[in-house]
Short mmCIF file of C-alpha atoms in Angstrom, two decimals:
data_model
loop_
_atom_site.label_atom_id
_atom_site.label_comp_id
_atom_site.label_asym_id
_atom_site.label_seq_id
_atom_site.Cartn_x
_atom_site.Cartn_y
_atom_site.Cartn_z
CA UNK A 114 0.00 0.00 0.00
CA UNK A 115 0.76 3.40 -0.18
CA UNK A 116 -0.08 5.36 3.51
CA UNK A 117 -3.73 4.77 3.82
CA UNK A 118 -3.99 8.95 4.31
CA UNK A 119 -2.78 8.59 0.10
CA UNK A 120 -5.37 5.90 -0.80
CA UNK A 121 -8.40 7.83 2.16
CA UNK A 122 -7.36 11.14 -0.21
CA UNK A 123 -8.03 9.61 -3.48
CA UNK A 124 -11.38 8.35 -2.45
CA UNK A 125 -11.98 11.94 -1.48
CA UNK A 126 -10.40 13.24 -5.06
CA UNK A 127 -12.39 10.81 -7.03
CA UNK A 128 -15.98 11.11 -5.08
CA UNK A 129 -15.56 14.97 -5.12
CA UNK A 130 -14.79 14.85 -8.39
CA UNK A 131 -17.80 12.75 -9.35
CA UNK A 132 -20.14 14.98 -7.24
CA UNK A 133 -19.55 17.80 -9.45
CA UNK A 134 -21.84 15.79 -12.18
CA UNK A 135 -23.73 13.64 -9.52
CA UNK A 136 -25.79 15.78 -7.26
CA UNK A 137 -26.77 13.14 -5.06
CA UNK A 138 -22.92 12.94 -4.14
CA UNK A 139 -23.26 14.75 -0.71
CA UNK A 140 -20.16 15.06 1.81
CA UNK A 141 -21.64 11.46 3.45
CA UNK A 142 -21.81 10.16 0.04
CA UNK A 143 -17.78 11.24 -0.09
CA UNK A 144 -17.01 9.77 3.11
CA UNK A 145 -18.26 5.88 2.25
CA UNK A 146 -15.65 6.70 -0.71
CA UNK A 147 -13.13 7.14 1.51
CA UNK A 148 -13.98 4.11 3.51
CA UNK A 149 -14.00 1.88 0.64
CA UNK A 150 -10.23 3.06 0.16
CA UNK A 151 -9.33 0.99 3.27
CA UNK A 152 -11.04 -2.09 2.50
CA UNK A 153 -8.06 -4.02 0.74
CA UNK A 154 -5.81 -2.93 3.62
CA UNK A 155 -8.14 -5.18 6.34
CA UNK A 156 -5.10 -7.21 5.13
CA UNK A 157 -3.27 -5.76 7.88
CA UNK A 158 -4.85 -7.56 10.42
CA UNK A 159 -1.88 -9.58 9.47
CA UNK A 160 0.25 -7.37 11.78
CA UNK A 161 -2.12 -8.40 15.23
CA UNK A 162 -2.72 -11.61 14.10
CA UNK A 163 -0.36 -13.53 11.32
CA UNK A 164 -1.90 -15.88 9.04
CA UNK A 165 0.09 -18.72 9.74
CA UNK A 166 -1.00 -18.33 13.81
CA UNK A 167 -4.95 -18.91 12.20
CA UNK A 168 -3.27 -22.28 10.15
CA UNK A 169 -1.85 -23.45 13.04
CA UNK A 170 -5.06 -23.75 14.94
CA UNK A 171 -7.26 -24.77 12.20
CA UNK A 172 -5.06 -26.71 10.73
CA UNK A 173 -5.51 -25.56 7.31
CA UNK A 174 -4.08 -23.60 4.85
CA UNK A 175 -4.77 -19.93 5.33
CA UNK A 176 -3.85 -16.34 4.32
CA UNK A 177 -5.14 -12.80 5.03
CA UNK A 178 -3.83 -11.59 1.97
CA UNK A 179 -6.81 -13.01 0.51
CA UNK A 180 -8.57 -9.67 1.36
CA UNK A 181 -6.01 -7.58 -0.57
CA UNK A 182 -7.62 -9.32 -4.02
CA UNK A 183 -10.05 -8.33 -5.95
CA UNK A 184 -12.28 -11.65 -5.13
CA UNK A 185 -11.45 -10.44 -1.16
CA UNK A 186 -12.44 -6.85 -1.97
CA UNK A 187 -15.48 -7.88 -4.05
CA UNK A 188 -17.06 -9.72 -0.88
CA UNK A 189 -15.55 -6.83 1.22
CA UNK A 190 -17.63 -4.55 -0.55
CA UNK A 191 -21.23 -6.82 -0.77
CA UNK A 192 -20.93 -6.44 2.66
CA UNK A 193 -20.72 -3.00 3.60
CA UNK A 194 -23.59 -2.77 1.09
CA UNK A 195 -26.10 -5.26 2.79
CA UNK A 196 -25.58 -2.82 5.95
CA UNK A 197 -27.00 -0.11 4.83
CA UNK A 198 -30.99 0.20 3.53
CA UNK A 199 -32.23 -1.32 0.17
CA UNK A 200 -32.46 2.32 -1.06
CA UNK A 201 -28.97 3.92 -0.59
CA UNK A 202 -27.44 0.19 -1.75
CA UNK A 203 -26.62 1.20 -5.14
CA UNK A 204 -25.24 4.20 -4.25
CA UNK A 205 -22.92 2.68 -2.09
CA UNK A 206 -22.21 -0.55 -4.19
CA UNK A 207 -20.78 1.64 -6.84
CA UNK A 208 -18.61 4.10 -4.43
CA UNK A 209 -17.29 1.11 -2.24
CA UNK A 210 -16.12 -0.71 -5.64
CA UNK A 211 -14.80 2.41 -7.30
CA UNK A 212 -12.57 3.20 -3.78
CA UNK A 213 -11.61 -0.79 -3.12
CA UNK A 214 -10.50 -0.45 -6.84
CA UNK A 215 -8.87 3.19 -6.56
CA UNK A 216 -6.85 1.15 -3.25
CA UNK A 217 -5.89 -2.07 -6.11
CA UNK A 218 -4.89 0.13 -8.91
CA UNK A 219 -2.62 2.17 -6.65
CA UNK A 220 -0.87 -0.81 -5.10
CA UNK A 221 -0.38 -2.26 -8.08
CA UNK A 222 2.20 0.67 -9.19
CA UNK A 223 4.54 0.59 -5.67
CA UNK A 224 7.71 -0.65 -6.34
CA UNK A 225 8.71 -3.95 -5.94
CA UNK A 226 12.31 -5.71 -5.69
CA UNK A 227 10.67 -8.38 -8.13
CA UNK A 228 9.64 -5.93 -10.88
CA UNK A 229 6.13 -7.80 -9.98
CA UNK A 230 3.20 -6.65 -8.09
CA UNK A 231 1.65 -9.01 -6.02
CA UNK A 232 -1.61 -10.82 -7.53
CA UNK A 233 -3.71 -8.79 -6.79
CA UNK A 234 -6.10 -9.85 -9.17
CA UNK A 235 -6.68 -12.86 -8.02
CA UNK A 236 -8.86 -15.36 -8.38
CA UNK A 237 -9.71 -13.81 -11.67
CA UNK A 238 -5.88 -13.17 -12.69
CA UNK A 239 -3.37 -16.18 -10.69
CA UNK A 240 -0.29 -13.74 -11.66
CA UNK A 241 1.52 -10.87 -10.43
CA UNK A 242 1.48 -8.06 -12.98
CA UNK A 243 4.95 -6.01 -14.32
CA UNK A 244 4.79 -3.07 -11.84
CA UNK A 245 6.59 0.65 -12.86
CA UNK A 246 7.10 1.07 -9.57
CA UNK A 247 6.85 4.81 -9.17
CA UNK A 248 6.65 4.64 -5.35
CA UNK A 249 7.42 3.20 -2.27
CA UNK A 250 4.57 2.70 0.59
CA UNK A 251 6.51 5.25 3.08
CA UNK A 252 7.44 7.76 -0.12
CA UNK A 253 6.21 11.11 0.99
CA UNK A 254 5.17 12.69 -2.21
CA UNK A 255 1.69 10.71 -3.02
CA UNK A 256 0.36 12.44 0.34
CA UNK A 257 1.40 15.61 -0.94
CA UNK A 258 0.39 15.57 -4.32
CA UNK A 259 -3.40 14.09 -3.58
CA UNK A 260 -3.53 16.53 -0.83
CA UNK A 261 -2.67 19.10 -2.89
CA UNK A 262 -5.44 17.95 -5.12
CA UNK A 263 -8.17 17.73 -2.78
CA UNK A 264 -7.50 20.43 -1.14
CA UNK A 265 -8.30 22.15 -4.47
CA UNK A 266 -11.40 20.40 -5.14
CA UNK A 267 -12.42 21.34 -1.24
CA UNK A 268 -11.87 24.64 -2.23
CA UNK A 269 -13.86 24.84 -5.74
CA UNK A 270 -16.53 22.86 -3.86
CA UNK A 271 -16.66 25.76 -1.10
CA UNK A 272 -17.02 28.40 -3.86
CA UNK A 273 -19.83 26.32 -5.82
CA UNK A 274 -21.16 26.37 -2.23
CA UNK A 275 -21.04 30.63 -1.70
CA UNK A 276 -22.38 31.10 -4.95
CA UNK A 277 -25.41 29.34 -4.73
CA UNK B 157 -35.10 -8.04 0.79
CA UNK B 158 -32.62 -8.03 3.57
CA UNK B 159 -34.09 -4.90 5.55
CA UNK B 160 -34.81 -6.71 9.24
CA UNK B 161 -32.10 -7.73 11.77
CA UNK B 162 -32.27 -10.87 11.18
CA UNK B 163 -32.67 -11.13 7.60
CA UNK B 164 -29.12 -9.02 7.40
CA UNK B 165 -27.59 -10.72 9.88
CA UNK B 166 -28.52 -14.08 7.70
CA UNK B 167 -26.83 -12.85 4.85
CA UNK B 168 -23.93 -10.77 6.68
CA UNK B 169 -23.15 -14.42 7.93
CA UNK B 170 -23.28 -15.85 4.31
CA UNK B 171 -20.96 -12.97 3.35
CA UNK B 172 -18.30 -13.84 6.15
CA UNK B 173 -18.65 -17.67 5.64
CA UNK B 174 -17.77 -16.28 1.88
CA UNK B 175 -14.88 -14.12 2.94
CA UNK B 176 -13.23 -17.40 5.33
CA UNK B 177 -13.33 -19.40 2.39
CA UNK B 178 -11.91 -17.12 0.03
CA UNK B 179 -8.47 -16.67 2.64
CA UNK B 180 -8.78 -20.36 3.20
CA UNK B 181 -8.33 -20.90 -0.85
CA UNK B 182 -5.68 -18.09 -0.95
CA UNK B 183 -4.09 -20.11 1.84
CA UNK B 184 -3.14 -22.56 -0.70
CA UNK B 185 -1.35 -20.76 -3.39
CA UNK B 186 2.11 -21.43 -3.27
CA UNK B 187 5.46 -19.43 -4.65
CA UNK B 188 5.32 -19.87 -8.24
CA UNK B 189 7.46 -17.93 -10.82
CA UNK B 190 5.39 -18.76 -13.66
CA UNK B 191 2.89 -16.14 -11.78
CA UNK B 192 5.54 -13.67 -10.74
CA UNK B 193 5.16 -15.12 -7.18
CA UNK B 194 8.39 -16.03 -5.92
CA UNK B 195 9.53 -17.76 -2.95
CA UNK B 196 10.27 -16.36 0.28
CA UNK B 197 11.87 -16.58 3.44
CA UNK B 198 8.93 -18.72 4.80
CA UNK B 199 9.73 -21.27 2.28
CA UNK B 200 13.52 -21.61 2.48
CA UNK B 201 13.59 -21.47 6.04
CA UNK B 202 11.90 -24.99 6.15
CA UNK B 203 13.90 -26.23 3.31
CA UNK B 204 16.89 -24.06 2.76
CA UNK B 205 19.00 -26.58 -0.09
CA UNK B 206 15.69 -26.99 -1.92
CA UNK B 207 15.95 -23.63 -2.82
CA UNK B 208 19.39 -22.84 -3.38
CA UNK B 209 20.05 -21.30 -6.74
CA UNK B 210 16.18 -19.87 -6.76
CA UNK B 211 15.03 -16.58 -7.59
CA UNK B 212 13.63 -15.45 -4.19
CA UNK B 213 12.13 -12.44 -2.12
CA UNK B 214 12.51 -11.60 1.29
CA UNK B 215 12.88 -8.52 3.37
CA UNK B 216 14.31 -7.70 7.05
CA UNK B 217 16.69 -5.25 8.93
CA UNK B 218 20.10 -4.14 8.29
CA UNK B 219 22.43 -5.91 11.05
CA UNK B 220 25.77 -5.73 9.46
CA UNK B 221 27.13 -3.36 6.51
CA UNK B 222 30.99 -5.07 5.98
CA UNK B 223 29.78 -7.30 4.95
CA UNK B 224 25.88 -6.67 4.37
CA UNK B 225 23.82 -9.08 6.88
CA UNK B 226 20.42 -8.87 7.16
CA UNK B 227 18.04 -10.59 9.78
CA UNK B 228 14.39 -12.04 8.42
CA UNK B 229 11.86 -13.31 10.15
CA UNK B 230 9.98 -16.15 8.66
CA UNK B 231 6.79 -17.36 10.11
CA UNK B 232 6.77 -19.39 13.30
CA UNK B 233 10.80 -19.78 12.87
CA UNK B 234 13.53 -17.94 14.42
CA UNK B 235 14.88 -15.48 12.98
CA UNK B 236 17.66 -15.74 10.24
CA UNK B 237 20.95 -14.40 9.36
CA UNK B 238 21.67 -13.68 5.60
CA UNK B 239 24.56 -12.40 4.06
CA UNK B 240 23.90 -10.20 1.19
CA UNK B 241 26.65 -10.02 -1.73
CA UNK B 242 26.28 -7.39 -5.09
CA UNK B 243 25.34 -4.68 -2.37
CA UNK B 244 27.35 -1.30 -2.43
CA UNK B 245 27.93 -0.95 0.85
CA UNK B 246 27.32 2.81 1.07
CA UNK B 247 23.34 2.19 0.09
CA UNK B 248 22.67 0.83 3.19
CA UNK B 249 22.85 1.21 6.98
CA UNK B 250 22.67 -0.62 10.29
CA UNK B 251 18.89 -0.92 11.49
CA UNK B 252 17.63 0.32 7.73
CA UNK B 253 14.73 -1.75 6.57
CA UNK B 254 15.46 -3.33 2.82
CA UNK B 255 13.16 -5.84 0.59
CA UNK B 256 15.35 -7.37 -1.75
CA UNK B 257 15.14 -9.72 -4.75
CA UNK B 258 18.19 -12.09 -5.60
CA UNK B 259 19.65 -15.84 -5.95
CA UNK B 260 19.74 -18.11 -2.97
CA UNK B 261 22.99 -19.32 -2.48
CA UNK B 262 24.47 -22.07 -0.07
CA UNK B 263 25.52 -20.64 3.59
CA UNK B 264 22.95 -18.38 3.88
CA UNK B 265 23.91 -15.95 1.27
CA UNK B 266 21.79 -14.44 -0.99
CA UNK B 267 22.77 -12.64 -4.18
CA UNK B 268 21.07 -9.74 -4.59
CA UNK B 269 19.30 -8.31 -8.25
CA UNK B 270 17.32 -5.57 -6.30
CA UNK B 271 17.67 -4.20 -3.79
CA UNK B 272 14.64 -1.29 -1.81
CA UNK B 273 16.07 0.69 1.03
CA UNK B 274 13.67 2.40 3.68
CA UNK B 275 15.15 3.91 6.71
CA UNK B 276 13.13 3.03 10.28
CA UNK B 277 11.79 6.63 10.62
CA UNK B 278 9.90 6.11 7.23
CA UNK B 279 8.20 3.02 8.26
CA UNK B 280 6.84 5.41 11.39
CA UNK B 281 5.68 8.13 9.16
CA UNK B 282 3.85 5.92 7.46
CA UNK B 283 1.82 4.02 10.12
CA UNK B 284 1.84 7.78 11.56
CA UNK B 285 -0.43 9.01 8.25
CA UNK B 286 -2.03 6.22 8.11
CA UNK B 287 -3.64 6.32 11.66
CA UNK B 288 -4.29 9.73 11.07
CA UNK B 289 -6.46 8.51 7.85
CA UNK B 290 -8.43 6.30 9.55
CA UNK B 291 -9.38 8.68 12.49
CA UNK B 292 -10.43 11.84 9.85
CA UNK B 293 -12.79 8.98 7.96
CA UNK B 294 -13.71 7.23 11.21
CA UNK B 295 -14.57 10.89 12.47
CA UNK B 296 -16.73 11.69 9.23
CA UNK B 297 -18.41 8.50 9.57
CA UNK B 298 -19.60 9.28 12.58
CA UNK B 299 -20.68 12.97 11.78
CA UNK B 300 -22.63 11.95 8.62
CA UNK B 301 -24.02 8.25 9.47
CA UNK B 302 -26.12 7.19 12.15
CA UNK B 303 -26.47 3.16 13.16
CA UNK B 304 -30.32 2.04 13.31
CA UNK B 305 -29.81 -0.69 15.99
CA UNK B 306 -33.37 -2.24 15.16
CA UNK B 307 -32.30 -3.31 11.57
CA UNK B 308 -28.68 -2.95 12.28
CA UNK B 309 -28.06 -0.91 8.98
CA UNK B 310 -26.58 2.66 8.94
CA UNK B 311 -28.18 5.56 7.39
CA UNK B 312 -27.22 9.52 6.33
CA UNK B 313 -27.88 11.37 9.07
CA UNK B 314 -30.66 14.14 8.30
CA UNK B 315 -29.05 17.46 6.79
CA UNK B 316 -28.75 19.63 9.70
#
């Protein structure tokens, strides 16, 4: 991952962006956006509890990173839709997917000793893809540069807001 | 459809059961380098010579520079001491955090291709940011949603 701030900013770029056409696309609207950006990193509940602790007391093969996949993030995502009502569900179906994806695409450009990404795609696509590797996970500049952005779009959004 | 407690709950259980399965099944991919998955230090630490002259990945912390060791933790094993050769020395430092790429070699050596360099203050910046993240979204969720604990589903709060 990049810093999760990087990936929570994006889903901010990307709804407030969107809102601009979609009217509906109110600041709670934004923040589900911004939720959705974490979803692939629930990985990291590898850091509390590792995935070879759960295999060694079920006795079966298992692995968190399973969640940092687009068939983990798909499920991910079905379920924060079933928890809210049937008539905000589509609304949040389609912001949840585009942040969980925002989170994949991202990832799938850090740089990696391999020159692969991890497979991310899986179970649809078993291998890692070529990465370009523009940045590390720690790099600084990401933060700065979607922060930048959105705090642009925060400020357009406040004009839109005075004028009307 | 799926608007009571229980009806939710039904299905949020189907989900999970789902989700378990899914990191069961990932559980039993292995290394592969026809899929750009390589082997790592929690496969040669169980069977070091049946890797020797691999491509593998592993990453760990900077113990040595002259020459370049680095410890690496592999799962539910103690930790292991690798020497590193095809490393300038000057790229990296005692207690720096690397990920590297290479050819395992006999003796615990490991020939590097690649080589990523983080220092340990950039590891803390980013868990830093990161926390910060989730406590500005956590903080907006709970501004703009509201929980209805009789169908257990969230909703927009009302426009103030």
């Amino acid at each position: 991952m990049p810093d999760l701030l990087t990936h929570a900013l994006v889903g901010y770029i990307i709804a407030t962006a969107l809102s601009f056409r979609y009217g509906w696309l109110t600041p709670p609207w934004v923040t589900v956006c911004m939720m959705g950006t974490f979803i692939p990193d629930l990985t990291k509940i590898q850091l509390l509890v590792p995935s070879y602790r759960i295999e060694q007391l079920l006795g079966v093969p298992f692995d968190w990173f399973g969640l940092h996949t687009v068939g983990g993030a798909a499920v991910s995502v079905l379920i924060g839709t079933i928890l809210v009502p049937r008539g905000h569900r589509r609304r949040v179906l389609a912001l949840l997917a585009i942040a969980a994806g925002s989170h994949l695409v991202l990832d799938s450009l850090l740089v990696s000793p391999t020159g692969y990404a991890a497979p991310m795609g899986w179970p649809l696509l078993d291998s890692g893809l070529p990465t370009p590797g523009i940045y590390l996970s720690s790099d600084r500049w990401p933060a700065l540069l979607s922060g930048l952005l959105a705090a642009l779009l925060w400020a357009s959004t406040r004009r839109d807001h005075t004028r009307s | 459809m799926i608007e009571t407690r229980w009806t939710r709950l039904l299905v949020l259980g189907l989900l999970i059961g789902l989700l378990c399965s899914l990191l069961l099944w990932a559980g039993t991919l292995e290394a592969d380098p026809t899929r750009n998955v390589f082997p790592d230090e929690d496969d040669f630490a169980v069977d070091y010579d049946a890797y020797i002259g691999a491509d593998v990945e592993t990453d760990g912390t900077i113990l040595a520079t002259n020459p370049v060791v680095v410890e690496v933790t592999p799962d539910g094993h103690e930790p292991l001491e690798l020497t590193l050769t095809n490393v300038d020395p000057p790229t990296v430092q005692e207690d720096d955090q690397i990920s590297v790429f290479g050819t395992l070699e006999t003796d615990a050596t490991i020939s590097v291709t690649t080589i990523t360099v983080r220092s340990p203050w950039e590891f803390q910046y980013m868990y830093l940011v990161s926390f910060l993240a989730g406590l500005w979204t956590l903080g907006r969720f709970r501004r703009h949603w509201t929980l209805n604990t009789d169908t257990l589903s969230f909703s927009p709060r009302e426009e103030p």
